[in-house]
XYZ file of C-alpha atoms in Angstrom:
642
model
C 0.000 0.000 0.000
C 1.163 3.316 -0.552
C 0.119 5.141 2.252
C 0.680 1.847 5.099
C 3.146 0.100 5.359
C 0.652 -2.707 4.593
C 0.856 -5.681 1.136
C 1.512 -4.006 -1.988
C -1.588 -4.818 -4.470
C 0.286 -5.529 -7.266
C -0.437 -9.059 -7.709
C -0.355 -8.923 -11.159
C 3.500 -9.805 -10.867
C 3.490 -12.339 -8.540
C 3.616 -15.986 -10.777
C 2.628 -17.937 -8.524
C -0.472 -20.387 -8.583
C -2.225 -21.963 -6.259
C -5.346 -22.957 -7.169
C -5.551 -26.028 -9.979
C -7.628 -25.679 -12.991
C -10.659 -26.670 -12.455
C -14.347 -26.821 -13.906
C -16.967 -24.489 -12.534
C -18.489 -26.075 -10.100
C -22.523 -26.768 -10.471
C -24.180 -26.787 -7.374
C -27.309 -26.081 -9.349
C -29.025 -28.105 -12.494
C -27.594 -27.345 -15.652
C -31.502 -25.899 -16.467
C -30.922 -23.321 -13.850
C -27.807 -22.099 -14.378
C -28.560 -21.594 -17.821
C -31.724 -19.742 -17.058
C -29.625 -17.232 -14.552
C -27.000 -16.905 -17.725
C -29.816 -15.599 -20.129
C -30.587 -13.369 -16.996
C -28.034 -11.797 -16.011
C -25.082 -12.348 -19.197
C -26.977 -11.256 -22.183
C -29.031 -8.840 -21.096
C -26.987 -6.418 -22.927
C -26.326 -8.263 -26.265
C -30.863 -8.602 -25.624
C -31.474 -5.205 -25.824
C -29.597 -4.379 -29.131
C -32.615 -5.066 -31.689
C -34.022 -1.803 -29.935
C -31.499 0.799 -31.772
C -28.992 -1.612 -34.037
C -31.209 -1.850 -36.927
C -32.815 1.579 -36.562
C -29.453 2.750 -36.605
C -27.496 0.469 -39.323
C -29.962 1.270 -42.462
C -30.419 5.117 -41.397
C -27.081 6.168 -43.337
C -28.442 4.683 -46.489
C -32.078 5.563 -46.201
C -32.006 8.890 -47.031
C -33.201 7.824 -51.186
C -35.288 4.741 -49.826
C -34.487 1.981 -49.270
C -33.888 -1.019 -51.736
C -34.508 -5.018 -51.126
C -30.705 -5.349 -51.724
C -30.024 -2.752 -49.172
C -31.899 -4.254 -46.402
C -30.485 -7.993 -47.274
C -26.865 -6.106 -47.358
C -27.167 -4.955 -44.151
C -29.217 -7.851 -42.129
C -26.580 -10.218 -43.913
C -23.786 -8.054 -42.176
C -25.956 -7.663 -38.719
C -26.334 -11.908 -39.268
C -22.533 -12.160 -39.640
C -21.001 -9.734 -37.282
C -23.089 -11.817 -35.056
C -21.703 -15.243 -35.841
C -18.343 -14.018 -36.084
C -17.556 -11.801 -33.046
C -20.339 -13.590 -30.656
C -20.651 -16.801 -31.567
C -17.036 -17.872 -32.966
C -14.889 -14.957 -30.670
C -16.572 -15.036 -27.389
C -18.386 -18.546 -27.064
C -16.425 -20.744 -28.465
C -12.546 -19.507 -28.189
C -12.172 -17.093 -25.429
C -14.592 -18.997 -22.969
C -12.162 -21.613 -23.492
C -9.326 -18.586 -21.800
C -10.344 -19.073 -18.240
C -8.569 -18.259 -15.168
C -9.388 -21.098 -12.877
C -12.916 -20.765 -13.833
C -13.062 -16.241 -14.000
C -13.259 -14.525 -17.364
C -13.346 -10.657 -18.313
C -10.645 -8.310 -19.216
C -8.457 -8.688 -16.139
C -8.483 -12.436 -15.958
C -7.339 -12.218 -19.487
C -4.797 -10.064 -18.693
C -3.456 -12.028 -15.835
C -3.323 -15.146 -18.124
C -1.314 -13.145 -20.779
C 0.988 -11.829 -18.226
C 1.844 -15.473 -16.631
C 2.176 -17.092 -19.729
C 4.969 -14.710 -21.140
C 6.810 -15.306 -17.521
C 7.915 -11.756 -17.360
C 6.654 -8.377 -17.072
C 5.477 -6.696 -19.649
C 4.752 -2.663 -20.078
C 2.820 -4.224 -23.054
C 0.351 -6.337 -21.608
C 0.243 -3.808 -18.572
C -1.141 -1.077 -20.913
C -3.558 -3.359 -22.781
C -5.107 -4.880 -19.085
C -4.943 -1.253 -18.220
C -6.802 0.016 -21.766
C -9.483 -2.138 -21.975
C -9.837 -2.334 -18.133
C -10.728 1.615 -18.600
C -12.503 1.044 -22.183
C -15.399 -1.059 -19.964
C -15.378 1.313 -17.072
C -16.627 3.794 -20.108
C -19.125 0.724 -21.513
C -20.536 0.667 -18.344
C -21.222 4.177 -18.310
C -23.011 4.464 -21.464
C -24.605 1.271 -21.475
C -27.649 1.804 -19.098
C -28.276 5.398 -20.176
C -28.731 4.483 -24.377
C -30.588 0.998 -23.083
C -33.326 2.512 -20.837
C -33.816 5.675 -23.103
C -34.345 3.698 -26.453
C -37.034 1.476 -24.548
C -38.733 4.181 -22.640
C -39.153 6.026 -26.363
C -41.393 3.273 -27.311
C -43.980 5.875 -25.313
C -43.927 7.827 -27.808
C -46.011 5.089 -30.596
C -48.155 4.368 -27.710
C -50.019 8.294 -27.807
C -47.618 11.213 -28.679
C -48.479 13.149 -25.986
C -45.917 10.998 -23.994
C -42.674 12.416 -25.708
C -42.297 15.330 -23.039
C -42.290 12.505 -20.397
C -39.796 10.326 -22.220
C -36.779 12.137 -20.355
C -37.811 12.423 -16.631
C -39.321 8.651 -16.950
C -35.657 8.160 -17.714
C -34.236 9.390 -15.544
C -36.294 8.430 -12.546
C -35.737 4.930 -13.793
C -31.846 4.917 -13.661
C -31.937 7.294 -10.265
C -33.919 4.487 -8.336
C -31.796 1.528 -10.204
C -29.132 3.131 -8.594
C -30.310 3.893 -5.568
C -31.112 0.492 -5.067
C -27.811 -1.012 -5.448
C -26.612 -0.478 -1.948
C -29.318 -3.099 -0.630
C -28.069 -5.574 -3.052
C -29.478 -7.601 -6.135
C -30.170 -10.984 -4.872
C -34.053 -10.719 -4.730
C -34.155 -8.890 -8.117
C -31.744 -11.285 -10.069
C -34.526 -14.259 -8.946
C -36.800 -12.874 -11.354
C -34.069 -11.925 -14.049
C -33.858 -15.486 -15.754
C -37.552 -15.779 -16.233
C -38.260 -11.847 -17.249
C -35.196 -11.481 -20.060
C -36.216 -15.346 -21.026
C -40.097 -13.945 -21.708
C -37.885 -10.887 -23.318
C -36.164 -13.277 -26.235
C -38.945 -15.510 -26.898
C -41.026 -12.395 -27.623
C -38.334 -11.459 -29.698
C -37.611 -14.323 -31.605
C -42.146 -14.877 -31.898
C -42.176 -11.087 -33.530
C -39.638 -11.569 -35.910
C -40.655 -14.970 -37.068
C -44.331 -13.531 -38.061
C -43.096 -11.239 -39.978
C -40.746 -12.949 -41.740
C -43.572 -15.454 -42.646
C -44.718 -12.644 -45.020
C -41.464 -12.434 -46.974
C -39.403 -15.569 -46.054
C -37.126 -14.332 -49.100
C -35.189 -12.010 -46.336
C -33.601 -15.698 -45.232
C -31.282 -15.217 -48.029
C -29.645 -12.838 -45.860
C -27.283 -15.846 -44.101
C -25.897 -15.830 -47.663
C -22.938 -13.402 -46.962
C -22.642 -12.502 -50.614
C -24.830 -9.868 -50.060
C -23.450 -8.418 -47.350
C -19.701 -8.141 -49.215
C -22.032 -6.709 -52.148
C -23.184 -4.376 -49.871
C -19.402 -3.043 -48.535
C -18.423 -3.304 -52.335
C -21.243 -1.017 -54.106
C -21.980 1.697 -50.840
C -18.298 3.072 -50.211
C -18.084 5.636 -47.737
C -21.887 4.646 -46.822
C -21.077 1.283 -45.935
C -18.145 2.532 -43.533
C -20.764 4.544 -41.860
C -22.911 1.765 -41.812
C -20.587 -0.630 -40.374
C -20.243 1.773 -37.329
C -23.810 1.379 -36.189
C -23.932 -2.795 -37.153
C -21.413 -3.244 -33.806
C -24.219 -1.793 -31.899
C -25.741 -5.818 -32.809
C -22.535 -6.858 -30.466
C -22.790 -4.875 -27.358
C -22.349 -6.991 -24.740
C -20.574 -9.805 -25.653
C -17.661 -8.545 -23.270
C -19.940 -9.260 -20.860
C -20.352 -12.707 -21.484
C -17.248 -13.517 -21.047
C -16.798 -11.120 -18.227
C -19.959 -13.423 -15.826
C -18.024 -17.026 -17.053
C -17.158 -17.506 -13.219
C -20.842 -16.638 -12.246
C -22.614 -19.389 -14.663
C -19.944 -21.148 -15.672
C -18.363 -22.385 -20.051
C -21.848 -24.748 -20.275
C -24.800 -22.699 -19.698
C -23.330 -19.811 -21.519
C -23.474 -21.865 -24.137
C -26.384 -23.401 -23.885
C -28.281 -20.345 -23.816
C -26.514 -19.097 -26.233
C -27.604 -21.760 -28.637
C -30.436 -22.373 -27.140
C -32.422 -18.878 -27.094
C -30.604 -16.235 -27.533
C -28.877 -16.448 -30.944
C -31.959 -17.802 -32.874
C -34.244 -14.591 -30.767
C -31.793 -12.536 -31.770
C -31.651 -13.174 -36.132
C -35.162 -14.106 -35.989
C -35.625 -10.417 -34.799
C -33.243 -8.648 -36.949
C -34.762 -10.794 -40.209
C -38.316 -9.756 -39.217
C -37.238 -5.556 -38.548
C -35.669 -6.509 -42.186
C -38.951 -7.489 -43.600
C -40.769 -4.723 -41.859
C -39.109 -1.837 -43.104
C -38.926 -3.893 -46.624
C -43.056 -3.475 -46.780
C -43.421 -0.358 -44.636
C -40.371 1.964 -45.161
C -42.182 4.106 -42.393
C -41.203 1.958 -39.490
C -37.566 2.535 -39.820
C -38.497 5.304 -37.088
C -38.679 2.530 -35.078
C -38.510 -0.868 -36.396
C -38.515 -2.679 -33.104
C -42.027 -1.172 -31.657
C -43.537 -1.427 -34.963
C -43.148 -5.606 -34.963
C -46.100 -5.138 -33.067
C -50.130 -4.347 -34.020
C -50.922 -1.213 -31.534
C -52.811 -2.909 -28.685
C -49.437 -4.874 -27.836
C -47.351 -1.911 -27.658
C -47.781 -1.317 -23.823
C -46.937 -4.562 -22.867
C -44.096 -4.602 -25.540
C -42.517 -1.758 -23.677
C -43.122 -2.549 -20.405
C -41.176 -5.622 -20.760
C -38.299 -3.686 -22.927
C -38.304 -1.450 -20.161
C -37.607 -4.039 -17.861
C -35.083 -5.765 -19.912
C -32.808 -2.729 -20.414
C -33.153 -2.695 -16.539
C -31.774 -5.984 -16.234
C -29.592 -5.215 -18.674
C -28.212 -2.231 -17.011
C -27.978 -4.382 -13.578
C -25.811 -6.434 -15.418
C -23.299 -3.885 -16.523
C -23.373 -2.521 -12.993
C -22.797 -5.681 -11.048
C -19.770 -6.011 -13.878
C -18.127 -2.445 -12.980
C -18.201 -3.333 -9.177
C -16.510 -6.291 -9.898
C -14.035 -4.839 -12.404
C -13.152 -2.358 -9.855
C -12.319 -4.865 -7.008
C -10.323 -7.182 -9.406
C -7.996 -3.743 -10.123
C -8.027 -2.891 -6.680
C -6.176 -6.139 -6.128
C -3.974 -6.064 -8.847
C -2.783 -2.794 -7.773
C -4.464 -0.776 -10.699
C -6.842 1.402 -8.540
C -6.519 3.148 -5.068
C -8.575 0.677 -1.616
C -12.442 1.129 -1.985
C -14.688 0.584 0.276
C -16.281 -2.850 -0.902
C -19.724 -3.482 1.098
C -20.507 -7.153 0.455
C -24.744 -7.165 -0.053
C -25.101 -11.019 0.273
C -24.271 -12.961 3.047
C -24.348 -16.404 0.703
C -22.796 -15.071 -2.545
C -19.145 -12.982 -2.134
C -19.439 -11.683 -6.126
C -22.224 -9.849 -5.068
C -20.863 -6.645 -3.494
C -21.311 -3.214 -3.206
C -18.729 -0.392 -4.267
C -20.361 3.149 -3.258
C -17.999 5.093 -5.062
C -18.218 3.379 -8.548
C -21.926 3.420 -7.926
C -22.155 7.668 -7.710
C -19.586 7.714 -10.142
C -21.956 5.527 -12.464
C -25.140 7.051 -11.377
C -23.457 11.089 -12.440
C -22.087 10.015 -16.136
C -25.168 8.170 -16.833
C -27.352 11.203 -16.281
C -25.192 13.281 -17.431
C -25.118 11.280 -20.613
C -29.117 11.272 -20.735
C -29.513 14.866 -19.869
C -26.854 15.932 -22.223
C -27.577 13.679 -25.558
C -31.587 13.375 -24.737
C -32.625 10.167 -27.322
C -31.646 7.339 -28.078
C -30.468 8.026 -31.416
C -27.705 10.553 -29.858
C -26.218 8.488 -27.617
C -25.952 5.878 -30.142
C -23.068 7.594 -32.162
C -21.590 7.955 -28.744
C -21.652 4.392 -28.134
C -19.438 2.293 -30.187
C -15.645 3.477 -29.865
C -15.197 2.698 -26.070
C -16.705 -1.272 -27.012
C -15.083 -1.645 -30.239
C -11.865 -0.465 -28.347
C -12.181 -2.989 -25.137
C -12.880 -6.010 -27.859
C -9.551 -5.075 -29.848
C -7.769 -5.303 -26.426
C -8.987 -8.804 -25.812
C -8.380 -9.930 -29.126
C -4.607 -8.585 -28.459
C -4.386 -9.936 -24.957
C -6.207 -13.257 -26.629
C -3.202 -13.409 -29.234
C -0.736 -13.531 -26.876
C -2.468 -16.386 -24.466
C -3.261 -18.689 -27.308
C 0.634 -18.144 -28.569
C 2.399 -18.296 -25.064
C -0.466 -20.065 -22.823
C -1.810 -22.527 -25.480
C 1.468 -23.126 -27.233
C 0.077 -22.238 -30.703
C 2.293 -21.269 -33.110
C 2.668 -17.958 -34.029
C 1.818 -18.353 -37.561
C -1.174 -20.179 -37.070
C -2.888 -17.365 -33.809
C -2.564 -14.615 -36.548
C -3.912 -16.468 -39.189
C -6.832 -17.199 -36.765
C -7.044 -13.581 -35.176
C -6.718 -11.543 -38.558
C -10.176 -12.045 -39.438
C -11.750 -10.834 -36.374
C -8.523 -7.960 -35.987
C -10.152 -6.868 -39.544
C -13.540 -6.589 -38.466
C -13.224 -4.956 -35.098
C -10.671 -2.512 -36.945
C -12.777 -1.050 -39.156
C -15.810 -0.815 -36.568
C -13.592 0.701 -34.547
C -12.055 3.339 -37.219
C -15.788 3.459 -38.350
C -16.816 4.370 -35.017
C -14.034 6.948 -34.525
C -15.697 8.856 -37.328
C -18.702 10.134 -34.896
C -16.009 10.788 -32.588
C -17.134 14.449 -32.580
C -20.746 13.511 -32.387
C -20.525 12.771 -29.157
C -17.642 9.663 -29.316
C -15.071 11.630 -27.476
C -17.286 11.591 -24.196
C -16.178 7.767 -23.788
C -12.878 8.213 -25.217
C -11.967 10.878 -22.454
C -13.752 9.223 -19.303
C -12.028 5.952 -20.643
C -8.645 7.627 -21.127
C -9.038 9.668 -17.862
C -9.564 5.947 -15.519
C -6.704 4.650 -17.679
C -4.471 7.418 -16.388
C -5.830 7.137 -12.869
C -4.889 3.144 -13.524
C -1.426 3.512 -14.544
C -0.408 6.760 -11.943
C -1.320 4.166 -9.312
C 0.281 1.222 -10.457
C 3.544 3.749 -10.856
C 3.141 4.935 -7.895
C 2.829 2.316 -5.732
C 5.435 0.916 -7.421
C 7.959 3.985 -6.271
C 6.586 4.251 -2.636
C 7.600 0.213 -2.385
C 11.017 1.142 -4.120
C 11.408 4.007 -1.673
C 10.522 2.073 1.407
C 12.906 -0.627 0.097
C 15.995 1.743 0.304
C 15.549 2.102 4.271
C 14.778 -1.732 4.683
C 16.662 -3.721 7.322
C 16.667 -7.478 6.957
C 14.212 -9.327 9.130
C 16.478 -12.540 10.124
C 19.392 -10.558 11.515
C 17.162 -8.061 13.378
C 14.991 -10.793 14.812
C 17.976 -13.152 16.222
C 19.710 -9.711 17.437
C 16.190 -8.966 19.476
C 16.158 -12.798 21.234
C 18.858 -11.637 23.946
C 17.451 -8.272 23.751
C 16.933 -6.345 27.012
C 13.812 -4.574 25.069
C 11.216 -4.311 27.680
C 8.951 -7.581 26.243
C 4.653 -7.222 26.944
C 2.559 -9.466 27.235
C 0.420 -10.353 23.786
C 1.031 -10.865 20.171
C 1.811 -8.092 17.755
C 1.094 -8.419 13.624
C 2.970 -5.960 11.388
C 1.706 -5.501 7.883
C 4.394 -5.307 5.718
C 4.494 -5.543 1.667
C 7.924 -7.112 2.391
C 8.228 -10.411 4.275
C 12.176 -10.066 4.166
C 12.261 -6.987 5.883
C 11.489 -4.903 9.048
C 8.491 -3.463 9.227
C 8.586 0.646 9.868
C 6.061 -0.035 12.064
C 8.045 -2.043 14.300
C 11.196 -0.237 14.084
C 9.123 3.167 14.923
C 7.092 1.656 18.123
C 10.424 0.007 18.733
C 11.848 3.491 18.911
C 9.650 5.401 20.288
C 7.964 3.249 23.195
C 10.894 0.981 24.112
C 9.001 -2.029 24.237
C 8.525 -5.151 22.048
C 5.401 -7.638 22.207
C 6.595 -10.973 23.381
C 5.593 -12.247 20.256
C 5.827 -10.314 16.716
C 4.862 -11.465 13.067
C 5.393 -9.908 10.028
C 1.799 -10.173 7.882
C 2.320 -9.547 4.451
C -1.331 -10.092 1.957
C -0.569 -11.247 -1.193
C -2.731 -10.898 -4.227
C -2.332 -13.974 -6.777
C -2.899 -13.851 -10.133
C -5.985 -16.537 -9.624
C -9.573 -15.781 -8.705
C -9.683 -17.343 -5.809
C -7.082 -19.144 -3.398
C -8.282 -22.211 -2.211
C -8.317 -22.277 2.075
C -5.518 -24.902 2.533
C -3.627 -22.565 0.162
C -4.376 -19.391 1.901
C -1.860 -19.628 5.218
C 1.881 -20.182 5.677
C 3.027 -19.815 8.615
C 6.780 -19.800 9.009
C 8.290 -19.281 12.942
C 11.757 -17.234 12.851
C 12.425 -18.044 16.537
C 10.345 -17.553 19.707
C 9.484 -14.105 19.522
C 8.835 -13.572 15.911
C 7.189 -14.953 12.691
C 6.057 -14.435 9.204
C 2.521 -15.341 8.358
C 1.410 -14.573 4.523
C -2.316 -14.790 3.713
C -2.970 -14.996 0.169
C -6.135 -14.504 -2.174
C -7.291 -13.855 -5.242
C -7.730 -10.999 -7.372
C -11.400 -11.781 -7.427
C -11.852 -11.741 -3.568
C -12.178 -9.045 -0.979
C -9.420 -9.151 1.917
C -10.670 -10.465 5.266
C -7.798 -10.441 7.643
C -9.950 -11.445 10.349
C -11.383 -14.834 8.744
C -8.457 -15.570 7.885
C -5.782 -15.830 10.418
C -8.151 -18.388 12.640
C -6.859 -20.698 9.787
C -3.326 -19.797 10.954
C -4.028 -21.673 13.887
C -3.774 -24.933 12.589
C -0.121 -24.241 11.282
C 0.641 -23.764 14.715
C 0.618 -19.845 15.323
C -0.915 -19.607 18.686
C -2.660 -16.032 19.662
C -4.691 -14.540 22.822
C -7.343 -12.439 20.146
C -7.650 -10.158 23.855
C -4.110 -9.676 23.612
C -3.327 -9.065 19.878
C -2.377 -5.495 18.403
C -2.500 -5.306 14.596
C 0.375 -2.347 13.895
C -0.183 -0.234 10.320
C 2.629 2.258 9.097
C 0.960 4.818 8.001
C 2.943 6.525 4.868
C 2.806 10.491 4.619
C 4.060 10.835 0.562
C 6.019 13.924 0.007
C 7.429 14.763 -3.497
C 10.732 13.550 -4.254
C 13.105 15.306 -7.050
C 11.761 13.967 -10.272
C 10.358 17.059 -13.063
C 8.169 17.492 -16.174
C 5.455 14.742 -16.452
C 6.877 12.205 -13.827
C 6.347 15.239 -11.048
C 2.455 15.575 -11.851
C 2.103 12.006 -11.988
C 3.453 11.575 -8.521
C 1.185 14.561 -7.487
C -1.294 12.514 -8.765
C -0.512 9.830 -6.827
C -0.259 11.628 -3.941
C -4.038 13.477 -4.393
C -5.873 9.491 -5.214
C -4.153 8.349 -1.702
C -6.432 10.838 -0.258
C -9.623 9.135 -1.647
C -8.244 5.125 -0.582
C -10.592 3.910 2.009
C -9.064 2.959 5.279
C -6.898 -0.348 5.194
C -8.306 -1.450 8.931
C -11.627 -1.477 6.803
C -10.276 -2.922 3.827
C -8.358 -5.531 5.059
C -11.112 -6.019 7.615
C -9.249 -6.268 10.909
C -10.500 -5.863 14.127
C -10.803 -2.220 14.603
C -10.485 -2.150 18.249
C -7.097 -3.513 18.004
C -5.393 -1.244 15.287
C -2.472 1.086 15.624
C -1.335 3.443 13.530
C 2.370 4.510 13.080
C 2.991 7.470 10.624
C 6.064 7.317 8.354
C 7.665 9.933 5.466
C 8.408 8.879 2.410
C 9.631 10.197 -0.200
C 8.770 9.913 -3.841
């Protein structure tokens, strides 16, 4: 830590691996799991047919619109689909799991302990698409609730005015409902976002019964026709078909939630045929009534089932939004542990479940770009241009990150993982590049609040790197000091004393300054140093060793994974049984407390250490954190220097 002389959280270099590879395990049917996957992991990637097609056929509708159009683009929508969903996310990178976690960071990790070395490479690109889904996440429930809510408008007109505070009041009480936790919501996600696709998939297949010549559409032909005849049109175009994809980082993101299986299942199951079966029947819509492309979704239906068509879209892009939520508090913990982001308070809402937690910080930060974002871009259609760069950007990075794992982790050769990745390199290029074109439409809002975090990212992992350097410099060796302090006529008291220390090897400041300053040393001392592993979770005969110096002092190192929230105080009860014996009534926990002054460096190093300095104000207490007892914590201050 940077401001205690408590574990560094910079797991990501540590190689070492405790837990074994192993399948998710299904305490639940197969059925139910798969239900809670169409629930909770593709609500995003669900609420897509609302604005995707609305949005892919508007830059080439301005002269009508022609059957070869429509196939061109539902061919691409069909395609981008199979390619970057189905081929990309369900059946290669689910196979990249970190002992049973996927997203991003568990990517990341895997990349980084394949190559067996550090890499300023792989840092940036955990880093960049770590801050690309922060940005995601922002824009995700704002452009998913309004484009549902706007179906108000078909319903009467006199609506419209309303569209915006119903909006808003909808994402102000999601939010404030996120502090009591989702567990009696998420019951009723599987069965609400299951209604959600089957409705989908039932709309689209009656209207395609009118005009089952739109199938030819899975012929890709037309959709390379399409890029081939519309030039600068079809680039445009291509921009708004990745709005089809949104999402899909999430599915791999919840793979330690559900598990490889049920993600698949409902994948194949439900979701992929709901999802072309809608997209074919908006294509035969707006075929027979070029009117609807207004709206193509809403108009699937005859007007008496428009209420209860967006009541229940409503509801999924409120599930949907959960999702993306739940996803940011638990891409914010995983950085906090691998020493990408400043301590957070983490408030765990589930006594049962430990990934369902609480971050109040993210959640205000969430709750103020997402109305900003309403407030500022006010439809649907707005945000939309906004909306592609920061999730074209985040896939890129796991297609790099995914390079590198299947050529270092998987042993394939090098050859052979390009070969493989260029296709899907080529299309998320050019959606990205095609999405960079809106960039002043509204794009750069994501770019800067992604590029902002990924500062905020890398200032701390510098920093925290320096302050351990720092510390380092004044370090005196453990062994010598504690065989010099056996013989010692240091006035011993009564009780055991635990010093938090980033460095097992060396003397805690903590020690050395209640050494100095109050003449006395417990009768027994150990050096606790947390260790972040680059594995979810740790398993609990994994999480202790215990190794005695002599009688009067120890090392104990807890370990756990990047995907679980310190508890000090669980866990040194299992230090008992490798023989550390401890009085709780008699047991001091001893933080050094760091006070960061700025050190000699210029230019752009000196404002990033600034920086540093200003985020250590906002870290949450490491007492709290770490959750120790807080009756028995004492601070010792310390200066370093940067």
């Amino acid at each position: 830590m940077s401001n205690s002389d408590s574990p560094l959280l910079s797991g990501a270099d540590n190689d070492i691996s405790l837990s074994e590879d192993s399948t998710h395990e299904v305490k639940q049917g197969l059925a139910a799991l798969t239900l809670g996957a169409i629930g909770v992991v593709y609500g995003d990637i669900g609420t897509s047919p609302l604005y995707a097609m609305r949005e892919a056929l508007r830059p080439v509708s301005g002269d009508g619109l022609e059957r070869a159009e429509v196939l061109g683009v539902v061919s691409i929508l069909i395609w981008t689909v199979i390619m970057i969903v189905t081929i990309k996310y369900v059946i290669f990178l689910l196979r990249a799991d970190n002992h049973g976690e996927g997203g991003i960071l568990a990517l990341y990790t895997l990349a980084r302990q394949a190559m067996g070395r550090r890499s300023f490479w792989v840092l940036g690109l955990g880093i960049a698409g770590a801050a690309l889904f922060m940005g995601d996440a922002l824009i995700t429930p704002a452009v998913s609730v309004l484009s549902a809510v706007e179906g108000i408008e078909l319903v009467t007109p006199r609506f419209k005015p309303y569209v915006l505070p119903i909006t808003i009041g909808i994402l102000l009480a999601l939010f404030l409902v996120q502090r009591h936790g989702t567990q009696a919501i998420a019951v009723a996600f599987g069965p609400i976002m299951a209604l959600w696709f089957l409705t989908m998939g039932a709309t689209g297949a009656v209207q395609l019964l009118r005009d089952p010549g739109v199938l030819a559409a899975f012929n890709p032909v037309y959709g390379i026709s399409f890029l081939a005849s519309h030039g600068v049109a079809a680039f445009f175009v291509m921009g708004a078909i990745f709005l089809a994809v949104t999402g899909a980082e999430a599915l791999y993101a919840d793979l330690g939630h559900f598990g490889r299986a049920p993600i698949r299942v409902a994948w194949f199951a439900l979701v992929f045929p709901a999802l072309i079966l809608n997209y074919l029947g908006q294509g035969v819509l707006v075929l027979h009534d070029p009117a609807a492309l207004v709206n193509p979704f809403f108009h699937l239906v005859p007007a008496w089932a428009l209420p209860g068509l967006v009541a229940l879209a409503t509801l999924a892009t409120v599930i949907a939004s959960q999702a993306v939520i739940t996803g940011a508090y638990s891409m914010t913990r995983a950085a906090i542990q691998l020493g990408l982001l400043p301590r957070l308070s983490i408030i765990h809402t589930s006594s049962s479940h430990s990934g369902q937690i609480y971050i109040p910080a993210v959640n205000w930060m969430l709750l103020a770009g997402v109305l900003a974002f309403v407030m500022s871009f006010r439809t649907s259609e707005s945000l939309a241009s906004a909306y592609g760069i920061a999730v074209t950007g985040a896939m890129l990075v796991d297609a790099c990150l995914a390079i590198i794992y299947a050529h270092k982790g998987w042993r394939w050769p090098l050859g052979v993982t390009l070969l493989v990745a260029l296709p899907f390199l080529t299309m998320e290029g050019t959606f990205f590049l095609s999405n960079m074109t809106k960039f002043f439409d509204g794009g750069f809002v994501p770019v800067l609040v992604s590029l902002s975090l990924a500062i905020i990212m890398f200032t701390w992992w510098r920093g925290t790197q320096h302050a351990v350097e720092a510390a380092h410099r004044q370090m005196i060796a453990l062994d010598g000091f504690a065989e010099s302090k056996v013989t010692s006529s240091t006035y011993a008291v009564p009780g055991t004393a635990f010093f938090l220390s980033s460095d097992p090897a060396a003397v805690p400041q903590a020690l050395l300054h209640n050494l100095k300053h109050n003449r006395v040393l417990h009768a027994k001392n150990v050096v606790l140093t947390l260790e972040t592993m680059r594995v979810p979770r740790v398993r609990p005969e994994d999480r202790i060793e215990y190794k005695p110096i002599n009688d009067r002092f120890a090392r104990l190192t807890v370990r756990f994974g990047f995907m679980e929230t310190p508890n000090v105080s669980r866990a040194i009860v299992l230090a008992r049984k490798s023989g550390l014996t401890f009085d709780v009534m008699t047991t001091s926990f001893f933080l050094g407390r760091r006070k960061l002054v700025l050190g000699t460096r210029n230019g752009v190093a000196r404002l990033l250490d600034r920086l540093y300095i200003a985020l250590n104000r906002f870290a949450a207490d490491p007492s709290e954190f770490y959750h120790l007892p807080r009756d028995r914590v004492v601070e010792i201050g310390a200066r370093i220097s940067l």
